[in-house]
Short mmCIF file of C-alpha atoms in Angstrom, two decimals:
data_model
loop_
_atom_site.label_atom_id
_atom_site.label_comp_id
_atom_site.label_asym_id
_atom_site.label_seq_id
_atom_site.Cartn_x
_atom_site.Cartn_y
_atom_site.Cartn_z
CA MET A 1 -0.16 -0.36 -0.04
CA LEU A 2 2.50 2.20 0.77
CA LEU A 3 4.08 1.89 -2.87
CA SER A 4 1.05 2.45 -4.42
CA PHE A 5 0.64 5.89 -2.90
CA VAL A 6 4.66 6.84 -3.35
CA ILE A 7 4.18 5.86 -6.93
CA VAL A 8 1.02 7.31 -7.30
CA SER A 9 2.40 10.98 -5.86
CA GLY A 10 5.63 10.54 -8.01
CA VAL A 11 3.69 9.91 -10.56
CA LEU A 12 1.31 14.05 -10.15
CA ALA A 13 4.64 15.43 -9.58
CA ALA A 14 5.16 14.21 -12.55
CA TRP A 15 2.61 15.51 -14.27
CA ALA A 16 2.16 18.86 -12.07
CA LEU A 17 5.78 19.73 -13.40
CA SER A 18 5.68 19.46 -17.22
CA ALA A 19 1.29 20.19 -17.32
CA ARG A 20 1.79 23.03 -19.44
CA ARG A 21 4.27 21.73 -21.71
CA LEU A 22 2.58 18.54 -21.96
CA ARG A 23 -0.72 20.57 -23.16
CA GLN A 24 1.58 22.30 -26.05
CA TRP A 25 1.99 19.00 -27.18
CA ARG A 26 -1.61 18.08 -26.76
CA ILE A 27 -1.21 15.21 -24.00
CA THR A 28 -4.21 15.45 -21.58
CA ALA A 29 -3.68 14.46 -18.23
CA PRO A 30 -6.04 11.29 -18.75
CA LEU A 31 -4.16 10.81 -21.43
CA PHE A 32 -0.72 10.85 -19.49
CA LEU A 33 -2.23 9.00 -16.27
CA VAL A 34 -3.60 6.34 -18.61
CA VAL A 35 0.10 5.53 -19.65
CA ALA A 36 1.44 5.76 -16.56
CA GLY A 37 -0.98 3.39 -14.94
CA ALA A 38 -0.25 0.38 -17.40
CA LEU A 39 3.82 0.68 -16.65
CA VAL A 40 3.42 0.72 -13.83
CA GLU A 41 1.01 -2.07 -13.16
CA TYR A 42 3.22 -3.88 -16.13
CA PHE A 43 6.38 -3.59 -14.20
CA THR A 44 4.68 -4.55 -10.91
CA HIS A 45 3.32 -7.54 -12.64
CA GLY A 46 -0.45 -7.03 -11.87
CA SER A 47 -0.57 -6.12 -8.15
CA LEU A 48 -3.66 -3.81 -8.85
CA ALA A 49 -5.66 -7.03 -10.31
CA ASP A 50 -6.53 -8.38 -6.29
CA THR A 51 -6.56 -4.05 -4.79
CA LEU A 52 -9.62 -3.64 -7.06
CA ASN A 53 -11.81 -6.56 -5.49
CA SER A 54 -11.42 -5.52 -2.77
CA GLU A 55 -13.64 -3.83 0.29
CA THR A 56 -11.66 -0.94 0.47
CA ALA A 57 -11.61 -0.32 -3.46
CA GLN A 58 -15.21 -0.62 -3.32
CA HIS A 59 -15.46 2.91 -0.98
CA ALA A 60 -12.82 4.87 -2.71
CA ALA A 61 -14.59 4.63 -5.88
CA GLU A 62 -17.84 5.39 -4.07
CA ILE A 63 -16.39 8.72 -2.51
CA ILE A 64 -14.91 9.82 -6.09
CA LEU A 65 -18.16 9.56 -7.17
CA ALA A 66 -20.14 11.15 -4.96
CA VAL A 67 -17.41 13.94 -5.18
CA LEU A 68 -17.72 13.43 -9.06
CA LEU A 69 -21.90 13.53 -8.56
CA PHE A 70 -21.50 16.75 -6.28
CA VAL A 71 -18.99 18.82 -8.38
CA ASP A 72 -20.91 18.21 -11.46
CA ALA A 73 -24.19 19.23 -10.80
CA ASN A 74 -22.62 23.36 -9.59
CA ALA A 75 -20.58 23.67 -13.05
CA ILE A 76 -24.47 24.38 -13.89
CA ARG A 77 -23.94 28.71 -15.36
CA ASP A 78 -26.84 30.43 -16.11
CA GLY A 79 -29.73 29.06 -14.07
CA MET A 80 -29.84 24.96 -13.35
CA PHE A 81 -30.62 24.30 -17.04
CA GLY A 82 -28.15 26.50 -18.16
CA ALA A 83 -29.28 28.67 -20.68
CA HIS A 84 -31.19 26.82 -23.33
CA PRO A 85 -33.15 24.92 -20.51
CA ARG A 86 -36.14 23.70 -22.35
CA ALA A 87 -33.53 21.80 -25.06
CA ALA A 88 -31.70 20.59 -21.99
CA THR A 89 -34.53 18.70 -20.47
CA ARG A 90 -34.72 17.10 -24.16
CA LEU A 91 -31.08 15.66 -23.69
CA LEU A 92 -31.70 14.92 -19.71
CA PHE A 93 -35.07 13.49 -19.69
CA VAL A 94 -35.59 12.06 -23.87
CA ALA A 95 -32.57 11.80 -25.42
CA LEU A 96 -30.84 9.70 -21.94
CA PRO A 97 -33.13 7.75 -21.49
CA LEU A 98 -33.73 6.47 -25.34
CA SER A 99 -29.49 5.91 -24.96
CA MET A 100 -30.14 3.63 -21.67
CA GLY A 101 -32.93 1.43 -23.52
CA LEU A 102 -30.77 0.84 -27.04
CA ALA A 103 -28.14 0.29 -25.07
CA VAL A 104 -29.85 -2.41 -23.20
CA LEU A 105 -31.18 -4.25 -26.41
CA LEU A 106 -27.93 -3.66 -28.61
CA GLY A 107 -26.29 -5.79 -25.14
CA ALA A 108 -29.06 -8.03 -25.17
CA TRP A 109 -27.91 -8.53 -28.95
CA LEU A 110 -24.07 -8.41 -28.84
CA LEU A 111 -22.83 -9.48 -25.25
CA PRO A 112 -25.30 -13.10 -24.98
CA GLY A 113 -25.30 -14.24 -21.76
CA LEU A 114 -26.06 -10.98 -19.06
CA SER A 115 -29.08 -10.89 -17.12
CA LEU A 116 -31.26 -8.08 -17.86
CA ALA A 117 -30.06 -6.20 -14.62
CA THR A 118 -26.17 -6.60 -15.75
CA LEU A 119 -27.68 -5.49 -18.89
CA VAL A 120 -28.96 -1.85 -17.30
CA VAL A 121 -26.08 -2.00 -15.19
CA VAL A 122 -23.68 -1.80 -18.81
CA ALA A 123 -26.16 1.19 -20.14
CA CYS A 124 -25.84 3.24 -16.93
CA ILE A 125 -22.07 3.11 -17.45
CA VAL A 126 -21.93 3.85 -21.46
CA VAL A 127 -24.38 5.99 -21.67
CA PRO A 128 -23.50 9.09 -19.48
CA ILE A 129 -20.48 12.13 -20.90
CA ASP A 130 -17.82 13.14 -19.64
CA PHE A 131 -15.50 15.91 -20.66
CA ALA A 132 -12.39 14.22 -19.42
CA PRO A 133 -10.88 12.60 -22.32
CA ALA A 134 -11.54 15.71 -25.23
CA PRO A 135 -11.70 18.78 -22.72
CA SER A 136 -10.72 21.49 -25.98
CA ILE A 137 -15.01 20.85 -26.44
CA VAL A 138 -16.01 23.30 -23.57
CA ARG A 139 -13.40 25.83 -24.49
CA ASP A 140 -13.51 25.62 -28.64
CA ARG A 141 -14.52 28.53 -30.25
CA LEU A 142 -16.14 26.84 -33.18
CA ILE A 143 -18.55 24.57 -31.55
CA PRO A 144 -21.12 26.90 -31.19
CA SER A 145 -22.09 28.15 -27.50
CA ARG A 146 -25.00 26.99 -26.71
CA VAL A 147 -24.25 23.80 -28.14
CA ARG A 148 -21.35 24.02 -25.63
CA ASP A 149 -23.96 25.16 -22.78
CA LEU A 150 -25.81 22.58 -23.60
CA LEU A 151 -23.10 19.28 -23.27
CA ASN A 152 -22.22 21.52 -20.21
CA VAL A 153 -25.83 21.09 -18.47
CA GLU A 154 -25.54 17.14 -19.92
CA ALA A 155 -22.36 16.31 -18.36
CA GLY A 156 -23.28 17.67 -14.83
CA TYR A 157 -26.33 15.80 -14.71
CA SER A 158 -26.66 12.90 -16.60
CA ASP A 159 -24.33 10.60 -14.01
CA GLY A 160 -26.78 12.19 -11.34
CA ILE A 161 -29.57 11.12 -12.86
CA ILE A 162 -28.43 7.48 -13.66
CA SER A 163 -26.48 6.83 -10.72
CA PRO A 164 -29.69 5.84 -8.73
CA ILE A 165 -30.79 3.55 -11.48
CA PHE A 166 -27.46 2.42 -11.28
CA VAL A 167 -27.70 1.04 -8.13
CA PHE A 168 -30.53 -0.01 -8.34
CA ALA A 169 -29.44 -2.75 -10.97
CA LEU A 170 -26.40 -3.77 -9.43
CA ILE A 171 -28.75 -4.75 -6.75
CA VAL A 172 -30.58 -6.56 -8.67
CA ALA A 173 -28.18 -8.21 -10.77
CA ASP A 174 -26.22 -8.85 -7.21
CA VAL A 175 -29.16 -10.58 -5.64
CA GLU A 176 -30.03 -12.45 -8.95
CA ALA A 177 -26.04 -14.46 -8.79
CA ASP A 178 -27.05 -14.79 -4.59
CA ALA A 179 -30.84 -16.70 -5.81
CA GLY A 180 -32.44 -14.04 -4.22
CA THR A 181 -36.01 -12.20 -4.55
CA ALA A 182 -35.11 -9.04 -6.89
CA TRP A 183 -38.11 -7.12 -5.87
CA GLU A 184 -37.42 -8.03 -2.52
CA ALA A 185 -33.86 -5.61 -2.96
CA VAL A 186 -35.90 -3.03 -4.87
CA GLY A 187 -38.40 -2.23 -2.12
CA ASP A 188 -35.55 -2.36 0.44
CA ALA A 189 -33.74 0.35 -2.09
CA PHE A 190 -36.47 3.13 -2.01
CA PRO A 191 -36.62 3.83 1.50
CA HIS A 192 -32.47 4.91 0.80
CA THR A 193 -33.12 6.47 -2.17
CA ALA A 194 -36.06 8.33 -0.02
CA LYS A 195 -34.00 9.04 2.71
CA ALA A 196 -31.07 10.50 0.86
CA ILE A 197 -33.22 12.81 -1.27
CA VAL A 198 -34.30 14.72 2.02
CA VAL A 199 -30.72 14.27 3.56
CA GLY A 200 -28.91 15.52 0.30
CA LEU A 201 -31.53 18.21 -0.40
CA CYS A 202 -31.34 19.41 3.19
CA VAL A 203 -27.45 19.73 3.87
CA GLY A 204 -27.47 21.21 0.57
CA GLY A 205 -29.48 23.92 0.31
CA GLY A 206 -29.49 24.40 4.25
CA LEU A 207 -26.03 24.69 3.67
CA ALA A 208 -25.90 27.40 1.46
CA LEU A 209 -28.09 29.62 3.32
CA ALA A 210 -26.13 29.26 5.88
CA ALA A 211 -23.47 30.78 3.41
CA ASN A 212 -25.34 33.45 2.33
CA ALA A 213 -26.37 34.83 5.80
CA ALA A 214 -23.06 34.24 7.28
CA GLN A 215 -21.69 35.89 4.22
CA ARG A 216 -24.10 39.21 4.84
CA ARG A 217 -22.49 39.43 8.06
CA GLY A 218 -18.89 39.23 7.23
CA LEU A 219 -18.17 36.41 9.08
CA MET A 220 -17.00 34.30 6.13
CA THR A 221 -13.51 34.58 4.73
CA GLY A 222 -12.53 33.17 1.25
CA GLN A 223 -10.73 30.26 2.00
CA SER A 224 -13.64 29.89 4.51
CA ALA A 225 -16.18 30.06 1.94
CA ARG A 226 -13.78 26.95 -0.23
CA ILE A 227 -13.53 24.38 2.82
CA LEU A 228 -17.02 24.90 2.73
CA THR A 229 -17.45 23.51 -1.00
CA VAL A 230 -15.43 20.21 0.35
CA ALA A 231 -17.37 19.99 3.79
CA THR A 232 -20.84 20.01 1.85
CA PRO A 233 -20.39 16.80 0.00
CA ALA A 234 -18.16 14.87 2.78
CA LEU A 235 -21.45 15.70 5.40
CA ALA A 236 -23.96 14.64 3.16
CA TYR A 237 -22.16 11.48 2.18
CA THR A 238 -21.12 10.43 5.56
CA LEU A 239 -24.56 11.48 6.84
CA SER A 240 -26.95 9.61 4.57
CA LEU A 241 -24.58 6.16 4.61
CA GLY A 242 -25.12 7.17 8.92
CA VAL A 243 -29.33 6.49 7.91
CA HIS A 244 -28.85 3.96 5.37
CA ALA A 245 -30.20 6.34 2.38
CA ASN A 246 -28.00 6.11 -1.00
CA GLY A 247 -24.66 8.33 -0.78
CA PHE A 248 -24.92 9.14 -4.72
CA VAL A 249 -28.46 10.29 -4.75
CA ALA A 250 -27.76 12.64 -1.34
CA ALA A 251 -24.54 13.71 -2.96
CA PHE A 252 -26.06 14.64 -6.18
CA LEU A 253 -28.91 16.63 -5.00
CA CYS A 254 -26.56 17.95 -2.31
CA GLY A 255 -25.21 19.54 -5.28
CA ILE A 256 -27.96 21.06 -6.78
CA GLY A 257 -29.50 22.14 -3.69
CA TYR A 258 -26.23 24.34 -2.40
CA HIS A 259 -26.02 25.82 -6.63
CA TYR A 260 -29.73 26.37 -6.53
CA PHE A 261 -29.52 28.43 -3.16
CA ARG A 262 -25.68 29.93 -3.32
CA ARG A 263 -25.72 33.75 -3.73
CA THR A 264 -22.34 34.95 -4.11
CA GLU A 265 -20.63 36.79 -6.84
CA ASP A 266 -17.32 34.89 -7.21
CA ALA A 267 -18.73 31.10 -7.08
CA GLU A 268 -15.98 29.70 -9.39
CA ARG A 269 -14.08 30.63 -6.87
CA ASP A 270 -15.80 29.05 -3.94
CA LEU A 271 -15.67 26.07 -5.95
CA GLU A 272 -11.63 26.33 -6.64
CA LEU A 273 -10.59 24.14 -3.65
CA ILE A 274 -13.49 21.17 -4.92
CA GLU A 275 -12.56 21.44 -8.06
CA ASP A 276 -8.90 20.76 -7.38
CA VAL A 277 -10.04 17.95 -5.27
CA SER A 278 -12.27 16.33 -7.95
CA PHE A 279 -8.81 17.07 -10.18
CA LEU A 280 -7.37 14.51 -8.46
CA LEU A 281 -9.80 12.31 -7.31
CA THR A 282 -10.14 11.91 -11.18
CA ALA A 283 -6.60 11.71 -11.75
CA LEU A 284 -6.29 8.37 -9.53
CA MET A 285 -8.94 6.81 -11.15
CA TRP A 286 -7.63 7.37 -14.94
CA PHE A 287 -3.93 6.09 -13.52
CA VAL A 288 -6.01 3.20 -11.52
CA PHE A 289 -7.89 2.72 -15.59
CA GLY A 290 -4.11 3.01 -17.07
CA GLY A 291 -3.69 -0.84 -14.77
CA VAL A 292 -7.02 -2.21 -15.63
CA LEU A 293 -6.55 -1.62 -19.45
CA LEU A 294 -3.22 -4.02 -19.23
CA ILE A 295 -6.05 -6.10 -16.93
CA ALA A 296 -8.51 -6.58 -18.99
CA TYR A 297 -5.80 -7.35 -22.57
CA TRP A 298 -4.12 -10.35 -19.22
CA ARG A 299 -7.78 -12.10 -19.23
CA SER A 300 -8.60 -11.22 -23.10
CA GLY A 301 -11.96 -12.41 -23.18
CA LEU A 302 -12.03 -9.53 -25.69
CA THR A 303 -14.71 -10.55 -28.12
CA ALA A 304 -15.88 -9.17 -31.84
CA GLY A 305 -18.91 -8.38 -29.95
CA VAL A 306 -17.93 -6.37 -27.21
CA VAL A 307 -15.71 -4.32 -29.93
CA VAL A 308 -19.09 -3.64 -31.85
CA PHE A 309 -20.55 -2.42 -28.86
CA CYS A 310 -18.39 -0.52 -27.49
CA VAL A 311 -18.49 1.72 -31.26
CA LEU A 312 -22.00 1.29 -31.50
CA ALA A 313 -22.51 2.94 -27.35
CA LEU A 314 -20.09 5.92 -28.64
CA THR A 315 -22.03 6.60 -31.99
CA LEU A 316 -25.72 5.14 -32.78
CA VAL A 317 -26.65 4.83 -28.72
CA ARG A 318 -26.38 8.59 -28.64
CA MET A 319 -26.27 10.18 -32.23
CA LEU A 320 -29.65 8.95 -32.76
CA PRO A 321 -31.69 9.45 -29.53
CA VAL A 322 -30.15 13.16 -29.71
CA ALA A 323 -31.42 13.48 -33.20
CA VAL A 324 -34.89 12.05 -31.67
CA ALA A 325 -34.93 14.00 -28.66
CA MET A 326 -34.42 17.62 -30.81
CA ILE A 327 -36.79 17.21 -33.30
CA GLY A 328 -39.08 20.41 -33.65
CA SER A 329 -36.14 22.26 -31.57
CA GLN A 330 -34.42 25.50 -32.28
CA PHE A 331 -31.34 23.26 -33.07
CA SER A 332 -29.75 22.86 -36.66
CA TRP A 333 -29.17 20.00 -38.29
CA PRO A 334 -25.38 20.18 -37.67
CA GLU A 335 -25.99 21.65 -34.09
CA ARG A 336 -27.96 18.48 -33.62
CA LEU A 337 -25.06 16.29 -34.85
CA LEU A 338 -22.57 17.43 -33.27
CA LEU A 339 -24.63 17.48 -29.73
CA GLY A 340 -24.59 13.49 -30.42
CA TRP A 341 -21.73 13.33 -31.45
CA LEU A 342 -19.63 15.00 -28.75
CA GLY A 343 -20.47 13.11 -26.11
CA PRO A 344 -16.90 11.55 -24.54
CA ARG A 345 -17.30 9.11 -22.09
CA GLY A 346 -14.07 8.93 -19.02
CA ALA A 347 -14.26 9.33 -15.33
CA ALA A 348 -17.91 8.36 -14.30
CA ALA A 349 -18.20 5.84 -16.51
CA ILE A 350 -14.47 4.11 -14.96
CA VAL A 351 -15.74 4.63 -11.87
CA LEU A 352 -19.32 3.04 -12.11
CA GLY A 353 -16.93 0.32 -14.09
CA LEU A 354 -15.13 -0.64 -11.43
CA LEU A 355 -17.91 -0.62 -8.88
CA ALA A 356 -19.70 -2.72 -10.96
CA PHE A 357 -16.84 -5.32 -11.48
CA ASN A 358 -16.30 -5.03 -7.37
CA VAL A 359 -19.48 -6.46 -6.84
CA LEU A 360 -20.75 -8.21 -9.36
CA ASP A 361 -19.17 -12.03 -10.32
CA ASP A 362 -17.78 -13.96 -12.50
CA PRO A 363 -18.08 -14.03 -15.34
CA ASP A 364 -20.06 -11.16 -15.15
CA GLU A 365 -17.99 -8.64 -13.79
CA HIS A 366 -14.86 -9.46 -16.49
CA ILE A 367 -17.33 -8.16 -19.33
CA VAL A 368 -18.72 -5.46 -17.63
CA LEU A 369 -14.66 -4.15 -17.15
CA LEU A 370 -13.90 -5.08 -20.80
CA THR A 371 -16.92 -3.21 -21.95
CA MET A 372 -15.51 -0.10 -20.18
CA VAL A 373 -12.14 0.02 -21.31
CA VAL A 374 -12.95 -0.71 -24.40
CA MET A 375 -15.53 2.35 -24.73
CA VAL A 376 -13.74 4.65 -22.60
CA LEU A 377 -10.29 4.28 -24.46
CA GLY A 378 -11.88 4.37 -27.56
CA SER A 379 -13.94 8.06 -26.65
CA VAL A 380 -10.37 8.70 -25.75
CA LEU A 381 -8.72 8.22 -29.16
CA LEU A 382 -12.45 8.81 -31.45
CA HIS A 383 -13.15 12.21 -29.20
CA GLY A 384 -9.78 13.26 -28.17
CA PHE A 385 -8.64 13.57 -31.04
CA GLY A 386 -11.92 13.87 -33.13
CA ALA A 387 -13.84 16.58 -31.91
CA PRO A 388 -11.47 19.68 -32.83
CA VAL A 389 -11.94 17.98 -36.20
CA ALA A 390 -16.03 17.42 -36.22
CA ALA A 391 -15.12 21.46 -34.94
CA ARG A 392 -13.91 22.75 -37.93
CA ALA A 393 -16.05 20.95 -40.10
CA PHE A 394 -19.24 22.69 -38.24
CA ALA A 395 -16.96 25.48 -39.00
CA ARG A 396 -16.91 24.52 -42.82
CA THR A 397 -20.54 24.14 -43.58
CA ARG A 398 -21.79 27.94 -41.59
CA SER A 399 -18.54 29.38 -43.60
CA GLU A 400 -20.18 28.02 -47.11
#
């Protein structure tokens, strides 16, 4: 364990000392960390495999996801659903469910042998978007601002919407594997979710209102405001576990409540600390993902079905539902095509995939892990290099 901390710290230090030059070379932090993780796993001869299937790894992944959910919920600007709320609701409440359903159907065809609950778990892993593999998307001025705004809103909410579905499906898949009653497991999960909703909204909204009052009275400093954004999701998550509630739902709704009620002129600065914490935790996930790549390769269960499913998950599973959801909207067809194409998958998929790997049994765990690896690696290549090409192609259509 000590050696692992030394290695991770050294890799992060190496990245920090060369971040600007790496950016000039178009080497993103995730790509750097994936390569480093793969090299470390190779030279330590698979030491990561046993660690992944441990209770410690499961708790670490859960904490990382809780932080990501809170940060994503607070990343939205211009209101709860951005500057284009109607279009955002189309993406979140029409396109997202359609993508989930299409992923389940394709999985039943291309990933035979998986139960319906496990297929839903896989769909939850492959659908949420994350800008980490292609950060240029949010900065590229060739992409219309309203397209970037919608993608930012979707990235902020999609994993939070899907996480309770993921938890339910994972519980059912685990119970089915143990020959239990699935409906009893789901029935037990509903009270946990209800308690999580209360805890999340009360902690997030309550601390936001308390921060507003403290700020008006001059009781807070800039540093304390930043620390509050770290303490808030930590309190919601740990309190939810204390009352046997769903920690992911609590963290996500805590973020929504805090974002909705918090009134400050410098929201971005207040979030700097929690965003740095989120980056460090996400960096750890990318490092682990590099090792997982080798584990998946060594255990080599790669099939044509997995590859085809991942290709379709990165293209058809997103593009078709987005096109359907945006019918009748004010967005042009080239903009709708961009919305469908620019949907990278990253940290959320990795965390959910590792959680599923930790809970499920063989052979399902290896199929889910392999699917996550191929899909995320494909997104790093497809969106990391393809996003600038798509932006330039769209710019040419506007100039013609």
